[in-house]
Amino acid sequence: NAGVTQTPKFQVLKTGQSMTLQCAQDMNHNSMYWYRQDPGMGLRLIYYSASEGTTDKGEVPNGYNVSRLNKREFSLRLESAAPSQTSVYFCASKKKDEQYFGPGTRLTVT
Amino acid sequence: EDQVTQSPEALRLQEGESSSLNCSYTVSGLRGLFWYRQDPGKGPEFLFTLYSAGEEKEKERLKATLTKKESFLHITAPKPEDSATYLCAVQSRGGSQGNLIFGKGTKLSVKP
C-alpha cells in the first residue's frame, strides 16, 4: 500500500516549457488535491477534484490545468512555465475529513 | 476571510523541555482543525483532527487541544526526533469539498 505517489521528485524547466506532474493514490479515495508550498506562504490549494470526472479551482489556479484521469490519478499541467511557478508541489487525497499527502515534486523554473 | 496564524515561527527546545505551539484561527463556522507534521523534503503527515471546543487528542508525546479561537499542540518531554515543522489547518463549514486553509507552520528544533 504505497499511499499517495508523485512523479517526478525533481524537475528543472526553462521559462515557457510545459510539463505534467503525476499523482496517484491506491487508497480508493474520492477526493484529490494539488497544493503548492512556498517559503513563508504555507500550503496553498491550486485545484481539487471531489470525485472522478470533476475538478474545481482552488486559491491559486492561474497558469495550471488539471485532469482527473480516473479514481486513482490526478495530474497537474503547466502549459507555459514561469519563474513564479518555482515551488514544491504536493498532491493529497482525502478520507472522511483527513487529507494524506504525497512526497512532493520540487520544481524550478529558470 | 478564513485565516490561520501559527506562533511562534520557530522554537528551540532542549530535550525534555516541554512547551506548546499555538494555532489561532478565524473561520466562518469551524468544521474541523487539523495538525500535521512535516519533515524536511517530505510531505505533511497527518497527526490529529479536532472538531469542537474542549476536545483533546493525544499521540505519544503530543497532545492537541481546541478552544473556540485557537488550538494548542503540547509537546511533553520532547526528543530530538520530534524536530519538524508542525502545520495547523482549518476546514470551514462553508468550505468546498473539504478544502483546508493552512497556517505557515512552526519549526521545532529539539537539541539533545
Tab-separated table of C-alpha atoms in Angstrom:
chain	number	residue	atom	x	y	z
A	1	ASN	CA	0.000	0.000	0.000
A	2	ALA	CA	2.024	2.955	-1.318
A	3	GLY	CA	-0.466	5.700	-0.321
A	4	VAL	CA	-0.004	8.799	-2.485
A	5	THR	CA	2.815	8.757	-5.031
A	6	GLN	CA	4.121	11.636	-7.137
A	7	THR	CA	6.433	11.817	-10.130
A	8	PRO	CA	8.882	13.283	-10.796
A	9	LYS	CA	10.583	14.146	-7.485
A	10	PHE	CA	12.629	16.940	-9.025
A	11	GLN	CA	12.315	18.923	-12.254
A	12	VAL	CA	14.049	21.915	-13.800
A	13	LEU	CA	12.258	23.760	-16.600
A	14	LYS	CA	13.052	26.751	-18.716
A	15	THR	CA	10.559	29.586	-18.964
A	16	GLY	CA	7.876	28.712	-21.482
A	17	GLN	CA	8.326	24.950	-21.329
A	18	SER	CA	5.438	22.697	-20.399
A	19	MET	CA	5.209	19.661	-18.177
A	20	THR	CA	2.781	17.433	-16.318
A	21	LEU	CA	3.119	16.409	-12.681
A	22	GLN	CA	1.671	12.996	-11.969
A	23	CYS	CA	-0.130	11.849	-8.836
A	24	ALA	CA	-1.677	8.510	-7.971
A	25	GLN	CA	-3.296	7.072	-4.843
A	26	ASP	CA	-4.119	3.479	-4.007
A	27	MET	CA	-6.441	4.145	-1.068
A	28	ASN	CA	-9.673	4.295	-3.112
A	29	HIS	CA	-10.301	7.903	-2.033
A	30	ASN	CA	-12.775	10.020	-3.963
A	31	SER	CA	-11.254	13.467	-3.368
A	32	MET	CA	-7.824	14.572	-4.526
A	33	TYR	CA	-5.951	17.883	-4.264
A	34	TRP	CA	-2.972	19.780	-5.646
A	35	TYR	CA	-1.107	22.274	-3.419
A	36	ARG	CA	1.975	24.387	-3.781
A	37	GLN	CA	4.264	25.248	-0.874
A	38	ASP	CA	6.461	28.323	-0.938
A	39	PRO	CA	8.746	29.654	1.798
A	40	GLY	CA	6.811	31.903	4.163
A	41	MET	CA	3.500	31.250	2.387
A	42	GLY	CA	2.251	27.946	3.723
A	43	LEU	CA	0.388	25.404	1.612
A	44	ARG	CA	-1.997	26.865	-0.961
A	45	LEU	CA	-4.627	24.953	-2.896
A	46	ILE	CA	-4.289	25.025	-6.683
A	47	TYR	CA	-7.054	22.662	-7.839
A	48	TYR	CA	-9.092	19.849	-6.391
A	49	SER	CA	-11.272	17.006	-7.582
A	50	ALA	CA	-14.167	15.895	-5.429
A	51	SER	CA	-14.717	12.760	-7.491
A	52	GLU	CA	-13.777	11.140	-10.760
A	53	GLY	CA	-14.793	13.407	-13.630
A	54	THR	CA	-14.984	16.646	-11.632
A	55	THR	CA	-12.388	19.357	-10.987
A	56	ASP	CA	-12.571	22.797	-9.377
A	57	LYS	CA	-10.297	25.770	-8.868
A	58	GLY	CA	-8.661	26.450	-5.560
A	59	GLU	CA	-6.939	29.568	-4.254
A	60	VAL	CA	-4.167	29.870	-6.888
A	61	PRO	CA	-5.250	28.184	-10.166
A	62	ASN	CA	-3.791	30.626	-12.714
A	63	GLY	CA	-1.212	29.031	-15.017
A	64	TYR	CA	-2.282	25.465	-14.236
A	65	ASN	CA	-4.644	22.845	-15.600
A	66	VAL	CA	-5.645	19.503	-14.123
A	67	SER	CA	-7.028	16.181	-15.263
A	68	ARG	CA	-8.727	13.558	-13.143
A	69	LEU	CA	-7.853	10.625	-15.333
A	70	ASN	CA	-9.641	8.048	-13.176
A	71	LYS	CA	-10.285	7.480	-9.493
A	72	ARG	CA	-6.592	6.810	-8.808
A	73	GLU	CA	-4.858	9.510	-10.843
A	74	PHE	CA	-4.915	13.310	-10.746
A	75	SER	CA	-2.397	15.219	-12.889
A	76	LEU	CA	-1.310	18.859	-12.838
A	77	ARG	CA	-0.135	20.554	-16.041
A	78	LEU	CA	1.901	23.692	-16.532
A	79	GLU	CA	1.332	24.805	-20.122
A	80	SER	CA	3.931	27.583	-20.202
A	81	ALA	CA	6.100	27.576	-17.098
A	82	ALA	CA	7.071	30.857	-15.434
A	83	PRO	CA	9.688	31.547	-12.730
A	84	SER	CA	6.816	32.365	-10.326
A	85	GLN	CA	5.826	28.693	-10.527
A	86	THR	CA	9.068	27.617	-8.878
A	87	SER	CA	7.768	25.776	-5.836
A	88	VAL	CA	7.246	22.426	-4.166
A	89	TYR	CA	4.050	20.748	-5.333
A	90	PHE	CA	2.108	18.318	-3.195
A	91	CYS	CA	-0.733	16.041	-4.131
A	92	ALA	CA	-3.167	14.777	-1.494
A	93	SER	CA	-6.170	12.508	-1.250
A	94	LYS	CA	-8.913	12.599	1.359
A	95	LYS	CA	-10.581	10.008	3.545
A	96	LYS	CA	-13.503	11.413	5.566
A	97	ASP	CA	-12.048	14.787	6.681
A	98	GLU	CA	-8.376	13.853	6.682
A	99	GLN	CA	-6.014	14.575	3.824
A	100	TYR	CA	-2.996	12.391	3.115
A	101	PHE	CA	-0.091	13.863	1.228
A	102	GLY	CA	2.433	12.587	-1.271
A	103	PRO	CA	6.175	13.201	-1.024
A	104	GLY	CA	6.141	16.240	-3.313
A	105	THR	CA	7.721	17.448	-6.552
A	106	ARG	CA	10.353	20.172	-6.340
A	107	LEU	CA	10.070	22.308	-9.476
A	108	THR	CA	12.493	25.028	-10.534
A	109	VAL	CA	11.719	27.292	-13.487
A	110	THR	CA	14.686	29.275	-14.816
B	1	GLU	CA	-11.976	35.617	5.262
B	2	ASP	CA	-10.806	32.376	6.842
B	3	GLN	CA	-7.361	32.709	8.369
B	4	VAL	CA	-4.878	30.635	10.369
B	5	THR	CA	-1.939	32.095	12.311
B	6	GLN	CA	0.692	29.931	13.965
B	7	SER	CA	3.147	31.023	16.622
B	8	PRO	CA	5.982	31.050	17.220
B	9	GLU	CA	7.512	30.743	13.752
B	10	ALA	CA	10.406	28.788	15.235
B	11	LEU	CA	11.003	27.163	18.591
B	12	ARG	CA	14.184	25.697	20.001
B	13	LEU	CA	13.934	23.330	22.946
B	14	GLN	CA	16.309	21.202	24.932
B	15	GLU	CA	15.479	17.531	25.087
B	16	GLY	CA	12.938	17.043	27.853
B	17	GLU	CA	11.847	20.702	27.908
B	18	SER	CA	8.066	20.724	27.461
B	19	SER	CA	6.333	23.524	25.552
B	20	SER	CA	3.308	24.424	23.418
B	21	LEU	CA	2.704	25.575	19.867
B	22	ASN	CA	-0.206	27.894	19.136
B	23	CYS	CA	-2.650	27.996	16.234
B	24	SER	CA	-5.187	30.809	16.251
B	25	TYR	CA	-7.933	30.845	13.650
B	26	THR	CA	-10.819	32.848	12.285
B	27	VAL	CA	-13.287	30.870	10.247
B	28	SER	CA	-16.928	31.135	9.253
B	29	GLY	CA	-18.042	28.104	11.215
B	30	LEU	CA	-15.399	25.531	12.112
B	31	ARG	CA	-15.889	22.087	10.661
B	32	GLY	CA	-12.521	20.772	11.782
B	33	LEU	CA	-8.992	21.724	12.815
B	34	PHE	CA	-6.065	19.604	11.716
B	35	TRP	CA	-2.467	19.211	12.841
B	36	TYR	CA	0.247	17.896	10.542
B	37	ARG	CA	3.944	17.193	10.969
B	38	GLN	CA	6.312	17.893	8.079
B	39	ASP	CA	9.907	16.688	7.937
B	40	PRO	CA	12.371	18.408	5.582
B	41	GLY	CA	11.920	17.291	1.994
B	42	LYS	CA	8.762	15.314	2.732
B	43	GLY	CA	5.013	15.762	2.548
B	44	PRO	CA	2.904	16.664	5.568
B	45	GLU	CA	1.980	13.731	7.798
B	46	PHE	CA	-1.446	13.750	9.442
B	47	LEU	CA	-1.459	13.903	13.252
B	48	PHE	CA	-4.856	14.966	14.657
B	49	THR	CA	-8.324	16.215	13.838
B	50	LEU	CA	-10.299	18.265	16.381
B	51	TYR	CA	-13.935	19.149	15.839
B	52	SER	CA	-15.279	21.015	18.866
B	53	ALA	CA	-14.095	23.262	21.691
B	54	GLY	CA	-12.856	21.263	24.653
B	55	GLU	CA	-11.798	18.292	22.566
B	56	GLU	CA	-8.345	16.805	23.147
B	57	LYS	CA	-6.328	14.210	21.231
B	58	GLU	CA	-3.058	12.541	22.251
B	59	LYS	CA	-0.336	10.633	20.469
B	60	GLU	CA	2.868	9.698	22.249
B	61	ARG	CA	4.415	12.987	23.490
B	62	LEU	CA	1.917	15.185	21.633
B	63	LYS	CA	-1.435	16.458	22.831
B	64	ALA	CA	-3.692	18.742	20.804
B	65	THR	CA	-6.401	20.879	22.369
B	66	LEU	CA	-9.071	23.151	20.903
B	67	THR	CA	-10.920	26.275	22.037
B	68	LYS	CA	-13.293	28.488	20.075
B	69	LYS	CA	-10.442	30.696	18.903
B	70	GLU	CA	-7.270	28.609	18.985
B	71	SER	CA	-5.621	25.252	19.241
B	72	PHE	CA	-2.508	24.220	21.118
B	73	LEU	CA	-0.105	21.418	20.368
B	74	HIS	CA	1.544	20.490	23.647
B	75	ILE	CA	4.830	18.625	23.478
B	76	THR	CA	5.813	16.824	26.669
B	77	ALA	CA	9.451	15.885	27.275
B	78	PRO	CA	10.379	16.227	23.598
B	79	LYS	CA	13.107	14.184	21.951
B	80	PRO	CA	15.356	15.169	19.019
B	81	GLU	CA	13.217	13.045	16.707
B	82	ASP	CA	10.299	15.405	17.381
B	83	SER	CA	12.162	18.071	15.414
B	84	ALA	CA	9.999	19.031	12.422
B	85	THR	CA	7.693	21.735	11.157
B	86	TYR	CA	4.191	21.476	12.603
B	87	LEU	CA	1.340	22.723	10.438
B	88	CYS	CA	-2.151	23.689	11.510
B	89	ALA	CA	-5.106	23.827	9.106
B	90	VAL	CA	-8.823	24.551	9.365
B	91	GLN	CA	-11.820	23.498	7.353
B	92	SER	CA	-14.854	25.765	7.448
B	93	ARG	CA	-18.447	24.613	7.264
B	94	GLY	CA	-18.866	26.815	4.202
B	95	GLY	CA	-15.751	25.480	2.540
B	96	SER	CA	-15.895	23.495	-0.663
B	97	GLN	CA	-15.273	19.757	-0.592
B	98	GLY	CA	-13.077	19.680	2.477
B	99	ASN	CA	-10.707	22.424	1.391
B	100	LEU	CA	-8.163	23.322	4.060
B	101	ILE	CA	-6.660	26.671	4.984
B	102	PHE	CA	-3.125	26.187	6.286
B	103	GLY	CA	-1.006	28.257	8.614
B	104	LYS	CA	2.640	28.890	7.847
B	105	GLY	CA	3.852	26.407	10.411
B	106	THR	CA	6.094	26.315	13.477
B	107	LYS	CA	9.567	24.916	13.007
B	108	LEU	CA	10.536	22.953	16.107
B	109	SER	CA	14.137	22.033	16.888
B	110	VAL	CA	14.906	19.787	19.849
B	111	LYS	CA	18.544	19.639	20.904
B	112	PRO	CA	19.975	16.665	22.806
